PDB file of C-alpha atoms and ligand atoms in Angstrom:
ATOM      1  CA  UNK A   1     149.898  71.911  80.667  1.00  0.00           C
ATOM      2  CA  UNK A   2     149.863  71.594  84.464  1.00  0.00           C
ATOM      3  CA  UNK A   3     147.055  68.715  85.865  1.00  0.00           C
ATOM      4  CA  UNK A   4     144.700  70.390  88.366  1.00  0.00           C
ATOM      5  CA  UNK A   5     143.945  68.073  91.325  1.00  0.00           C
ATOM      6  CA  UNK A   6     141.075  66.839  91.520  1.00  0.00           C
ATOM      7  CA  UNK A   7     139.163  67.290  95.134  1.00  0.00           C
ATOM      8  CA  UNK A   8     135.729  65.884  94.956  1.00  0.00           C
ATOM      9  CA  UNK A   9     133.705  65.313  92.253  1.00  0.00           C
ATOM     10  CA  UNK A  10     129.551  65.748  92.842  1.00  0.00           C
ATOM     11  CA  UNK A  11     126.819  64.912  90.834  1.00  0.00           C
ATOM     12  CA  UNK A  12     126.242  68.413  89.021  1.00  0.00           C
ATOM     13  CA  UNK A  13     129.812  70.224  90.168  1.00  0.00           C
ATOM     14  CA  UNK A  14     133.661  69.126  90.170  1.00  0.00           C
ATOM     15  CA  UNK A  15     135.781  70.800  92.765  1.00  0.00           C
ATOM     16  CA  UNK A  16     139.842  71.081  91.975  1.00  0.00           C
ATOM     17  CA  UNK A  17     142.164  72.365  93.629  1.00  0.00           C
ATOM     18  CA  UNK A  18     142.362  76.575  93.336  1.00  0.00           C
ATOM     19  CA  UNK A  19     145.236  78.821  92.254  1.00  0.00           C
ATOM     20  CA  UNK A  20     145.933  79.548  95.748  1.00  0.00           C
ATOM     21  CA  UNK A  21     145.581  78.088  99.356  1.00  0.00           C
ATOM     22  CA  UNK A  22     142.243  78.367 100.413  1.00  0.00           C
ATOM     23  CA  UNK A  23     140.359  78.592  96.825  1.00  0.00           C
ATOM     24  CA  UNK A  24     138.810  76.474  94.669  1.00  0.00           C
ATOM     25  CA  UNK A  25     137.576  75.762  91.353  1.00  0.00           C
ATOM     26  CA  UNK A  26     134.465  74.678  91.108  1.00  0.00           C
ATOM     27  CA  UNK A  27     133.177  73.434  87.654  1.00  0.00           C
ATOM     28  CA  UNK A  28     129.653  72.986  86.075  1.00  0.00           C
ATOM     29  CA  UNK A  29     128.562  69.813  84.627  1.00  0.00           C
ATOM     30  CA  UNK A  30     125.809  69.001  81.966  1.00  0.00           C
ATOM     31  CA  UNK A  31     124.879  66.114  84.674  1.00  0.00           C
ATOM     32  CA  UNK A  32     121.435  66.457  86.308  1.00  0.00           C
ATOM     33  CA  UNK A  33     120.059  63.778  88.924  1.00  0.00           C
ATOM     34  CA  UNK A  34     116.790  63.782  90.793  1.00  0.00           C
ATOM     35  CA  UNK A  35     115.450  61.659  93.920  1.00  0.00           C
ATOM     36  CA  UNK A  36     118.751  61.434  95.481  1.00  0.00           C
ATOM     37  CA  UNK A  37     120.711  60.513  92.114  1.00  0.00           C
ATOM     38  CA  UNK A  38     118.296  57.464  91.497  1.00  0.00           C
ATOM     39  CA  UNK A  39     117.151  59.432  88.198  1.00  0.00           C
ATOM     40  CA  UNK A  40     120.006  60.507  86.110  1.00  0.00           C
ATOM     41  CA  UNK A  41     120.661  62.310  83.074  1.00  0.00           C
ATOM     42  CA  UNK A  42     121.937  65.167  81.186  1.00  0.00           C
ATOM     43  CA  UNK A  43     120.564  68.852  80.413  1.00  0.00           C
ATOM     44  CA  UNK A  44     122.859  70.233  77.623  1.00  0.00           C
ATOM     45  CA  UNK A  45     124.389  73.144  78.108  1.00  0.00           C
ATOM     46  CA  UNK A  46     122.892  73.504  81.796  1.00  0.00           C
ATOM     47  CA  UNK A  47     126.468  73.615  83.383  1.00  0.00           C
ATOM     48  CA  UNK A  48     127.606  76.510  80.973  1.00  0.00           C
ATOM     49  CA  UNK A  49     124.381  78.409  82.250  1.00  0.00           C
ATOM     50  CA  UNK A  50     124.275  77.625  86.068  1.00  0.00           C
ATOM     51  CA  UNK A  51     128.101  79.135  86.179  1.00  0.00           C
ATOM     52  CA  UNK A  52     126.558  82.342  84.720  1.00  0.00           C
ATOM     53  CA  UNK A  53     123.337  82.374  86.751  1.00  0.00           C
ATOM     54  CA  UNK A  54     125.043  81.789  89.908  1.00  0.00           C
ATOM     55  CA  UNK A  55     127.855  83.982  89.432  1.00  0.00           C
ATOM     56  CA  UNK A  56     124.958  86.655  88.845  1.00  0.00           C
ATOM     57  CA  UNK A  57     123.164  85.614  92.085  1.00  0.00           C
ATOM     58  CA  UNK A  58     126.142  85.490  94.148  1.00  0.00           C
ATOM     59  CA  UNK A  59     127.320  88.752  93.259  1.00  0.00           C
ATOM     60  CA  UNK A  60     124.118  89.957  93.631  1.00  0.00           C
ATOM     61  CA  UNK A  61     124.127  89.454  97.152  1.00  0.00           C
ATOM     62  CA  UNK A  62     127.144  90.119  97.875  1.00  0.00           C
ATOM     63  CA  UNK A  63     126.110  93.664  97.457  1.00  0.00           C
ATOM     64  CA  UNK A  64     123.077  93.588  99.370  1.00  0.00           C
ATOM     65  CA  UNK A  65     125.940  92.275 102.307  1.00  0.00           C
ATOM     66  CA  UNK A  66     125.298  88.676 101.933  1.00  0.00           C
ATOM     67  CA  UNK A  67     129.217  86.779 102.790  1.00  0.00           C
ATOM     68  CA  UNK A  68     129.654  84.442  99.586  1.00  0.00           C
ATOM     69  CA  UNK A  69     132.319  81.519  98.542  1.00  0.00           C
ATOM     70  CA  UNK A  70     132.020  83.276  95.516  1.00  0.00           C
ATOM     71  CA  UNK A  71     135.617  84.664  93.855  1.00  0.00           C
ATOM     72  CA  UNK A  72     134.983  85.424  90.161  1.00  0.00           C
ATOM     73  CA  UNK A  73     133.918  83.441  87.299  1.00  0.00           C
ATOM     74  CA  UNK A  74     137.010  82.352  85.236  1.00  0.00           C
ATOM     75  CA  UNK A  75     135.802  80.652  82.244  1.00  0.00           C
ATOM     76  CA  UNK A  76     132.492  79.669  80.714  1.00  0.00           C
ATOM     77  CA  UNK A  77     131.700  76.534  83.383  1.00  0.00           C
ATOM     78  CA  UNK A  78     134.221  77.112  86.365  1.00  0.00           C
ATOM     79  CA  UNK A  79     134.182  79.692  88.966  1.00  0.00           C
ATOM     80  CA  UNK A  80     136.780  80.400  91.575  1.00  0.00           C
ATOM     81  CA  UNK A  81     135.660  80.139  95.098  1.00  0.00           C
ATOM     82  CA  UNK A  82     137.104  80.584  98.429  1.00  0.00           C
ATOM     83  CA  UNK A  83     137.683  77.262  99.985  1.00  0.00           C
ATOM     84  CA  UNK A  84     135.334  76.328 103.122  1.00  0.00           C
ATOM     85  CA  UNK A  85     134.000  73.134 105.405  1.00  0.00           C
ATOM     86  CA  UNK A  86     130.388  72.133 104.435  1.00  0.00           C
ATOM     87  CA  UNK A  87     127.834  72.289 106.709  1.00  0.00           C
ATOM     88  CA  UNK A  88     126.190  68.976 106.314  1.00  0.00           C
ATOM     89  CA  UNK A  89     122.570  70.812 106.224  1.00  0.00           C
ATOM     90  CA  UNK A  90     120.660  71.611 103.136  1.00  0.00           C
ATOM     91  CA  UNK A  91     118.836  74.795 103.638  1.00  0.00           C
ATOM     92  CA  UNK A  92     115.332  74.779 102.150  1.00  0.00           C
ATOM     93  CA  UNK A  93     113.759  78.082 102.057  1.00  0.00           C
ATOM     94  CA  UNK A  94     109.663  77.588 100.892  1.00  0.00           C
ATOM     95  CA  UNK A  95     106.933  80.599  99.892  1.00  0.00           C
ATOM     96  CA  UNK A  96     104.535  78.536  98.080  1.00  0.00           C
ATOM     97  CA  UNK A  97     103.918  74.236  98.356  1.00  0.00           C
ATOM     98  CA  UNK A  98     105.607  72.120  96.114  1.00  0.00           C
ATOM     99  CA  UNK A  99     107.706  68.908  95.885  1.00  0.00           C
ATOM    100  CA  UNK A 100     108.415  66.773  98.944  1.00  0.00           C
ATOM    101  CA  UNK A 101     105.920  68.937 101.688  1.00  0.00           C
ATOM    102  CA  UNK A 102     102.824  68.404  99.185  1.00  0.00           C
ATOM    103  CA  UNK A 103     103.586  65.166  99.352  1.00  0.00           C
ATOM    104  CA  UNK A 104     104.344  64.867 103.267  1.00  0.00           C
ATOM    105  CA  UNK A 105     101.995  67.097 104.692  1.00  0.00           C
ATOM    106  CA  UNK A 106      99.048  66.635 101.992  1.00  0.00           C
ATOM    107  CA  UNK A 107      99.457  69.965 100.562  1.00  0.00           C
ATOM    108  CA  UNK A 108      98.492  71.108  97.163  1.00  0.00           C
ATOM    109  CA  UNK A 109     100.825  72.292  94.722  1.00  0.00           C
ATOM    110  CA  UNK A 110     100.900  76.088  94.166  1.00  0.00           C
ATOM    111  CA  UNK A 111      99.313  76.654  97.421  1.00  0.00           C
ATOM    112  CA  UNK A 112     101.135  80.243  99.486  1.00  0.00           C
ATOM    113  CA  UNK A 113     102.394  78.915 102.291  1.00  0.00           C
ATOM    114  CA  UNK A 114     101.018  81.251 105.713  1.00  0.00           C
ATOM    115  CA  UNK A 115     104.596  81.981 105.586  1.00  0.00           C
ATOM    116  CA  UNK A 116     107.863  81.217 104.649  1.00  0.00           C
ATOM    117  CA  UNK A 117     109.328  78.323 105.633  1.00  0.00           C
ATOM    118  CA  UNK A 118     113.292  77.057 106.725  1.00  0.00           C
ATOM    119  CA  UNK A 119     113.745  73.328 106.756  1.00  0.00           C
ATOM    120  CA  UNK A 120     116.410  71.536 107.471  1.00  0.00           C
ATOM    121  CA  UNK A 121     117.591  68.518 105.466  1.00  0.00           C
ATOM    122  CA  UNK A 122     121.319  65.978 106.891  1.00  0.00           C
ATOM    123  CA  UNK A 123     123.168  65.736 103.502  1.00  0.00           C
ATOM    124  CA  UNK A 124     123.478  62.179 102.769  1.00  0.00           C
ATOM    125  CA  UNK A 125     122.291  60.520 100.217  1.00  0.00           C
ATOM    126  CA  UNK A 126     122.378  57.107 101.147  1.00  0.00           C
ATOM    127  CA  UNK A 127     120.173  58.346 103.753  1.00  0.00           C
ATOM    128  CA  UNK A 128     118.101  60.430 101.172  1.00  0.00           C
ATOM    129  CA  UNK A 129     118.826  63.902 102.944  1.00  0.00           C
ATOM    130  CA  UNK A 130     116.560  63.273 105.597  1.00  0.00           C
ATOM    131  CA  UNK A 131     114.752  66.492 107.119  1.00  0.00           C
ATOM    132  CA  UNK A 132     115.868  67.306 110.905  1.00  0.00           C
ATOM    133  CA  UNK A 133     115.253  69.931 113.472  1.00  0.00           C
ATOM    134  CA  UNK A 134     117.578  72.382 115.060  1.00  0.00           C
ATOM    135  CA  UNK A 135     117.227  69.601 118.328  1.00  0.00           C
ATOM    136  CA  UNK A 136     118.923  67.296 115.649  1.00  0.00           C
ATOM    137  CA  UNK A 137     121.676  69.346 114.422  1.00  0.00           C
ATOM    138  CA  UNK A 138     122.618  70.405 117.909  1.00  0.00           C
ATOM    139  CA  UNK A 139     122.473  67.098 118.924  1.00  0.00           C
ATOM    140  CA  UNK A 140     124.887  65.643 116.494  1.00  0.00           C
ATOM    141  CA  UNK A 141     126.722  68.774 116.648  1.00  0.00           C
ATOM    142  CA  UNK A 142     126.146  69.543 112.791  1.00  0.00           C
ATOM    143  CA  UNK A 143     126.382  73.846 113.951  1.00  0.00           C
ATOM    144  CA  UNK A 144     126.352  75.416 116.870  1.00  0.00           C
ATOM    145  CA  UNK A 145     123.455  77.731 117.765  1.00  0.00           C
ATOM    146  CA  UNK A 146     125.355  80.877 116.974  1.00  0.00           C
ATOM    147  CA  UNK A 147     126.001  79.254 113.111  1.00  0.00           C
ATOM    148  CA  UNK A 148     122.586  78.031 113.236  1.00  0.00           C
ATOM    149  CA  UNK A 149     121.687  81.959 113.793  1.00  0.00           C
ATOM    150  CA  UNK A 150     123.605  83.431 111.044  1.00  0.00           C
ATOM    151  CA  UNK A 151     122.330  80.665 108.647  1.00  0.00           C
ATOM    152  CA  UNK A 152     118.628  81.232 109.486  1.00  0.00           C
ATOM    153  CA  UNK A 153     118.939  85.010 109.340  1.00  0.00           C
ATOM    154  CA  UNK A 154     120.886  84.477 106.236  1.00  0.00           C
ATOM    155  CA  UNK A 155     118.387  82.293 104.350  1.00  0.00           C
ATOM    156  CA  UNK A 156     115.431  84.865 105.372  1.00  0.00           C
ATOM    157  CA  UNK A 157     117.628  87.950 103.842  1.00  0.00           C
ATOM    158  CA  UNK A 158     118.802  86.102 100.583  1.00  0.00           C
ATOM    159  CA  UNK A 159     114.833  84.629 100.398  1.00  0.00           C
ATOM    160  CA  UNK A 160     113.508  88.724 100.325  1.00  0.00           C
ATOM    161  CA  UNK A 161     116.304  89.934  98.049  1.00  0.00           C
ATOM    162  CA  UNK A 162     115.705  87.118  95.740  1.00  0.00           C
ATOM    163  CA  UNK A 163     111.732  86.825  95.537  1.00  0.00           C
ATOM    164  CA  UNK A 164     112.159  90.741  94.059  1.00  0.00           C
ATOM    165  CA  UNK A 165     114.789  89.968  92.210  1.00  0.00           C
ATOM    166  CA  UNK A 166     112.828  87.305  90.386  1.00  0.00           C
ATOM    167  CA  UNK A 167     109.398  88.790  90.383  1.00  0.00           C
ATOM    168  CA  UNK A 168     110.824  91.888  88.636  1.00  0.00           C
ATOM    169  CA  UNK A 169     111.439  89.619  85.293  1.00  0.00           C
ATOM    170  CA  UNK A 170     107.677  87.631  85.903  1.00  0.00           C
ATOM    171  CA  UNK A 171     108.989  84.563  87.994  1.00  0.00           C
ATOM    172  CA  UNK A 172     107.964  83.459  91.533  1.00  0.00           C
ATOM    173  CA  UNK A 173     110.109  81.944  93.371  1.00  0.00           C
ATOM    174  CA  UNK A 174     108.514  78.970  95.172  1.00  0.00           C
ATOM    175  CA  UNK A 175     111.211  77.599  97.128  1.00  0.00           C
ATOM    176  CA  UNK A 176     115.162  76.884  96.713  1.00  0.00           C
ATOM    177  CA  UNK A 177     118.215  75.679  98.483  1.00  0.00           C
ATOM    178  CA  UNK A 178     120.886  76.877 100.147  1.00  0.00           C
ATOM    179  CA  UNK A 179     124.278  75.466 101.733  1.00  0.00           C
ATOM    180  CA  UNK A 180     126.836  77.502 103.632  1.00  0.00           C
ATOM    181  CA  UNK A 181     130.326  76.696 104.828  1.00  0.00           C
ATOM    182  CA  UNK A 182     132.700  77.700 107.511  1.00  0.00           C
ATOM    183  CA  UNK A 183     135.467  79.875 105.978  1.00  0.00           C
ATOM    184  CA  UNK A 184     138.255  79.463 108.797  1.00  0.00           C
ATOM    185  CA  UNK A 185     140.410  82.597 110.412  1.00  0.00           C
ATOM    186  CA  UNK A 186     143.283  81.402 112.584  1.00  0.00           C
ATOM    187  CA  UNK A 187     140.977  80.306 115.647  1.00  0.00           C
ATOM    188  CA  UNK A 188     138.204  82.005 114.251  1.00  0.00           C
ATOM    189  CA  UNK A 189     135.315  80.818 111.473  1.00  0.00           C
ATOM    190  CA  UNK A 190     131.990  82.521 110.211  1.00  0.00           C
ATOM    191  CA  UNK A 191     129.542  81.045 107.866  1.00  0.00           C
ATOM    192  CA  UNK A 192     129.641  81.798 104.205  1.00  0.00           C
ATOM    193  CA  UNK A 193     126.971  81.185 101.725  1.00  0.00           C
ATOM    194  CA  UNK A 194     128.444  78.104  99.455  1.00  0.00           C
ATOM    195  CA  UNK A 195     127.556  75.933  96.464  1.00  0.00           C
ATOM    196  CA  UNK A 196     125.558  77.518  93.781  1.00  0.00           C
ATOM    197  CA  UNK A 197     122.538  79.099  93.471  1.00  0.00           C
ATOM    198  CA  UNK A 198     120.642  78.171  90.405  1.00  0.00           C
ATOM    199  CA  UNK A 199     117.340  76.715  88.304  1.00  0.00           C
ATOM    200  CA  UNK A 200     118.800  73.247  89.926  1.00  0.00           C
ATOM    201  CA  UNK A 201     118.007  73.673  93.216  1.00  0.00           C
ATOM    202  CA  UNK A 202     115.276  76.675  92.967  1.00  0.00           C
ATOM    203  CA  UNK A 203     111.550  76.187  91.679  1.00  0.00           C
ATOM    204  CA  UNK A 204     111.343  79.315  89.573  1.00  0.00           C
ATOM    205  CA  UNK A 205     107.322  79.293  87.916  1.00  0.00           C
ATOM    206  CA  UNK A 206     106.292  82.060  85.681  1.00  0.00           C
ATOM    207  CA  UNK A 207     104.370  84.342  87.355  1.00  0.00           C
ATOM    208  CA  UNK A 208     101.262  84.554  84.525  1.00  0.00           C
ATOM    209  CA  UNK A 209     100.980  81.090  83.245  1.00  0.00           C
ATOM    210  CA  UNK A 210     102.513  79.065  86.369  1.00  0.00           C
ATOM    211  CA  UNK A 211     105.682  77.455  83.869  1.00  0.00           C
ATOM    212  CA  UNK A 212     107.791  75.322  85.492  1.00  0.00           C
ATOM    213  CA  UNK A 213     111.550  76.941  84.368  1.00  0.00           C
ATOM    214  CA  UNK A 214     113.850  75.164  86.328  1.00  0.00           C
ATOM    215  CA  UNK A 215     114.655  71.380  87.230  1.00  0.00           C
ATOM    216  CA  UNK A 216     111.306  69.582  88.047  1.00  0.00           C
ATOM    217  CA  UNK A 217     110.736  69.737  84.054  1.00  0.00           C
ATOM    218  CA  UNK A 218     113.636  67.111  84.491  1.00  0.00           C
ATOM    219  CA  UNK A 219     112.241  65.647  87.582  1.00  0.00           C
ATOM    220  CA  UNK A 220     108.892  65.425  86.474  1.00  0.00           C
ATOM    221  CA  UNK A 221     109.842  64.151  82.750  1.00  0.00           C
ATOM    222  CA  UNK A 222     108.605  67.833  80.957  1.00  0.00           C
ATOM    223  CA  UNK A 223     110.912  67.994  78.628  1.00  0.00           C
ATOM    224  CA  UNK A 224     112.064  71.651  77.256  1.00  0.00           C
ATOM    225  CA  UNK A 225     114.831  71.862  80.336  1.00  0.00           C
ATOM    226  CA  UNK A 226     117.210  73.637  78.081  1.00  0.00           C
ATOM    227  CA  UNK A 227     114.910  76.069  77.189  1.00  0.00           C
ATOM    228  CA  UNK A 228     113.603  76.791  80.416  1.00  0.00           C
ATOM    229  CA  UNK A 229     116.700  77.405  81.913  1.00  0.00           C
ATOM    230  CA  UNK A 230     117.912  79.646  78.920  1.00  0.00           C
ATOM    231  CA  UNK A 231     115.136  81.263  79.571  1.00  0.00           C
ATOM    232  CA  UNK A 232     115.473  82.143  83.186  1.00  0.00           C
ATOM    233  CA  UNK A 233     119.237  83.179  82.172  1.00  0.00           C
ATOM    234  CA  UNK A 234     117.854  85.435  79.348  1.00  0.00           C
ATOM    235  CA  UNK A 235     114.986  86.936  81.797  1.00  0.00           C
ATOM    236  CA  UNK A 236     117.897  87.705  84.228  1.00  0.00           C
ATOM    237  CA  UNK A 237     119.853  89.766  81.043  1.00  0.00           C
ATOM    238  CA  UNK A 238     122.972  87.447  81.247  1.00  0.00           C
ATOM    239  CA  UNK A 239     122.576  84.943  78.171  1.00  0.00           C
ATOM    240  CA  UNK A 240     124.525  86.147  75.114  1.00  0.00           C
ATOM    241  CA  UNK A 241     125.870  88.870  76.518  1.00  0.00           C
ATOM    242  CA  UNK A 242     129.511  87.947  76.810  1.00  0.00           C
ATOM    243  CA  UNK A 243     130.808  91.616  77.374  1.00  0.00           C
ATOM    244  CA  UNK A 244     129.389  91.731  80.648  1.00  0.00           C
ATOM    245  CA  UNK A 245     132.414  90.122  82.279  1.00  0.00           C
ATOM    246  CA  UNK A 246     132.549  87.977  85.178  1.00  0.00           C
ATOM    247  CA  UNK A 247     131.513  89.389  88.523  1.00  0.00           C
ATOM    248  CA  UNK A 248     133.387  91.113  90.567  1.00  0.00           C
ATOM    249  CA  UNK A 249     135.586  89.773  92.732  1.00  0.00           C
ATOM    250  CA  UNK A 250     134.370  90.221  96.758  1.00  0.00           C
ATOM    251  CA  UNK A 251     136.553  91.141  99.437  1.00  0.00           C
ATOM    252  CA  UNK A 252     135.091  89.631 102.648  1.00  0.00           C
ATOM    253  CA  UNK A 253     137.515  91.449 104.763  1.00  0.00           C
ATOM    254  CA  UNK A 254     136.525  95.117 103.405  1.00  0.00           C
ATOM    255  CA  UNK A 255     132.581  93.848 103.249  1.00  0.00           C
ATOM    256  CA  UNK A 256     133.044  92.716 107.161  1.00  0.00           C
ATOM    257  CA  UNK A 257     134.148  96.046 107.888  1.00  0.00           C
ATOM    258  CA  UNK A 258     131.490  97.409 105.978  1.00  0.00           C
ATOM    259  CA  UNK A 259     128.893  95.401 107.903  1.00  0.00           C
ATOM    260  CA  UNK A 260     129.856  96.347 110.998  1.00  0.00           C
ATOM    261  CA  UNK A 261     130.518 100.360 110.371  1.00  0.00           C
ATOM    262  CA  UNK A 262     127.748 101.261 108.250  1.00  0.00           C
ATOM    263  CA  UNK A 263     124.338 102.081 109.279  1.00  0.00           C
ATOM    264  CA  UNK A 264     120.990 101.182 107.897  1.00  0.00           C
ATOM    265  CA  UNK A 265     120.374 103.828 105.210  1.00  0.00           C
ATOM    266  CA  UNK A 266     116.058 102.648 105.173  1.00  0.00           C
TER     267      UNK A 266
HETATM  268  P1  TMP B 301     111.905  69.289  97.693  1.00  0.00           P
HETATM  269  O1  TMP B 301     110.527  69.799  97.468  1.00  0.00           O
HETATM  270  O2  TMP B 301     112.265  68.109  96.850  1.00  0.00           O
HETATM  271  O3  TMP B 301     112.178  69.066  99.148  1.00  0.00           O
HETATM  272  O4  TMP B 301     112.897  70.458  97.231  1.00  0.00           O
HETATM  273  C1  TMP B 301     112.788  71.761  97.717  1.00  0.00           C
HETATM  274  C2  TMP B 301     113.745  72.673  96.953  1.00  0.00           C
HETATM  275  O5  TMP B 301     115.078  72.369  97.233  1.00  0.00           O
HETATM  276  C3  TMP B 301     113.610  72.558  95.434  1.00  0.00           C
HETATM  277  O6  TMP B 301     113.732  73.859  94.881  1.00  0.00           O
HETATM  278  C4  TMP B 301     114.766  71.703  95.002  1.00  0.00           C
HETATM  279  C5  TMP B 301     115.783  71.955  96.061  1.00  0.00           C
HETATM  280  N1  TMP B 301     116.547  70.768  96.374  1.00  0.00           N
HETATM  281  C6  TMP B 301     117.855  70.652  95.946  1.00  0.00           C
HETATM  282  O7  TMP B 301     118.370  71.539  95.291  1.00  0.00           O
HETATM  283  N2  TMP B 301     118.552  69.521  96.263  1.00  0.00           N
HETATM  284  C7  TMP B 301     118.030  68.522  96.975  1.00  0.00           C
HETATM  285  O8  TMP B 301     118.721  67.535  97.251  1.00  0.00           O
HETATM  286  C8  TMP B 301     116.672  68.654  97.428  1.00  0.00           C
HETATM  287  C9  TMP B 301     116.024  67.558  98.221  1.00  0.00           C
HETATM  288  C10 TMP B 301     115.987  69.773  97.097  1.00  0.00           C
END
């Protein structure tokens, strides 16, 4: 059996080398962390469920014109993905209070926020992701304005599409992250959504009785974090389906065409 080579290993993923230049293979663990990896621990089956989830979400937008990393899923916990640089920014999208800006701006927890909110966090860890302003990530040259564009307008789109995508199985959506790359085109690049989108970096509440079903029941010491996120996999009609097939595989260059030649239909 050939090795795989190994090219970074996080604290929830693995990322090895892909099949061809310019993918990868990016594979779910069972590992969960909270607090910038000072809590740590594992959900079982969680990795086997995010690969499903995201692969859902990803495709998902694809269609609604949304550029993705996102290849196909191969196996139950690895997906292939097209290969990209990181922007060091974690996006955090917010509708409703919770987490770190009760906390820093004396909020209370379920509160609607006026409206929705981007932030802006530098990935680093040692540094505890520290939130920054667009003066910051100019300033240290972490995107230019035009990246900073697409990403905002991005996270806005993806926030709408996803809020109705989640209310229509009784979940609100209270805030998530995002991370987008630079997918590179001779001496051309354009930002691609990245990473994963699932109940470990979303806070997904029931919409009638307020349940936490995502990772703050780990955070917060809940318990019932399996169940929870089975439960936002079954909501979403992927859990023990395996006929469904992985998701489709998205050609960027036919989508960009797409984009550019197709009117509005609404
Ligand atoms: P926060 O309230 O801790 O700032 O988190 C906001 C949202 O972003 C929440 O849904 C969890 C997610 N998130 C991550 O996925 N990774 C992180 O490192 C942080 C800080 C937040």
């Amino acid at each position: 059996m050939s090795r795989r080579r190994q090219i970074y290993e996080g604290k929830a993923k693995i990322l090895y080398e892909g099949p061809e230049p310019g993918t990868i293979i990016q594979y779910f663990k069972d590992d969960a962390t909270a607090f910038n990896a000072q809590k740590k621990g594992t959900i079982n089956g969680k990795g086997v469920i995010n690969n499903r989830i995201s692969e859902y979400v990803f495709t998902r937008l694809s269609h609604i014109g949304i550029p993705t990393h996102f290849i196909r899923r191969l196996n139950m916990r690895e997906q292939l993905v097209r290969q990209v640089e990181i922007v060091p920014i974690e996006v955090i999208v917010r509708n409703v209070a919770a987490g770190s800006i009760c906390t820093r701006l004396g909020l209370e927890e379920g509160e609607p926020l006026p409206h929705t909110l981007i932030e802006y966090c530098y990935k680093d860890d040692a540094l505890g992701d520290p939130l920054v302003g667009e003066e910051h990530i100019a300033c240290f040259n972490w995107a230019s304005q035009d990246e900073m564009q697409d990403i905002s307008s991005m996270a806005i789109r993806i926030n709408d599409f996803l809020c109705g995508m989640f209310a229509a199985i009784d979940i609100r959506l209270i805030d998530f992250k995002l991370e987008f790359g630079r997918m590179y085109d001779g001496d051309f690049s354009r930002i691609i959504l990245a990473d994963e989108i699932s109940p470990d970096g979303c806070r997904l509440w029931d919409m009638k009785t307020n349940e936490k079903l995502d990772k703050d029941r780990f955070r917060r010491d809940l318990g019932g974090e399996e169940e929870a996120y089975q439960e936002v996999a079954r909501r979403l009609g992927i859990l023990g389906n395996e006929d469904n097939g992985p998701g489709e595989v998205f050609d960027l260059s036919a989508h960009r065409g797409k984009l550019r030649e197709t009117k509005p239909k609404k």
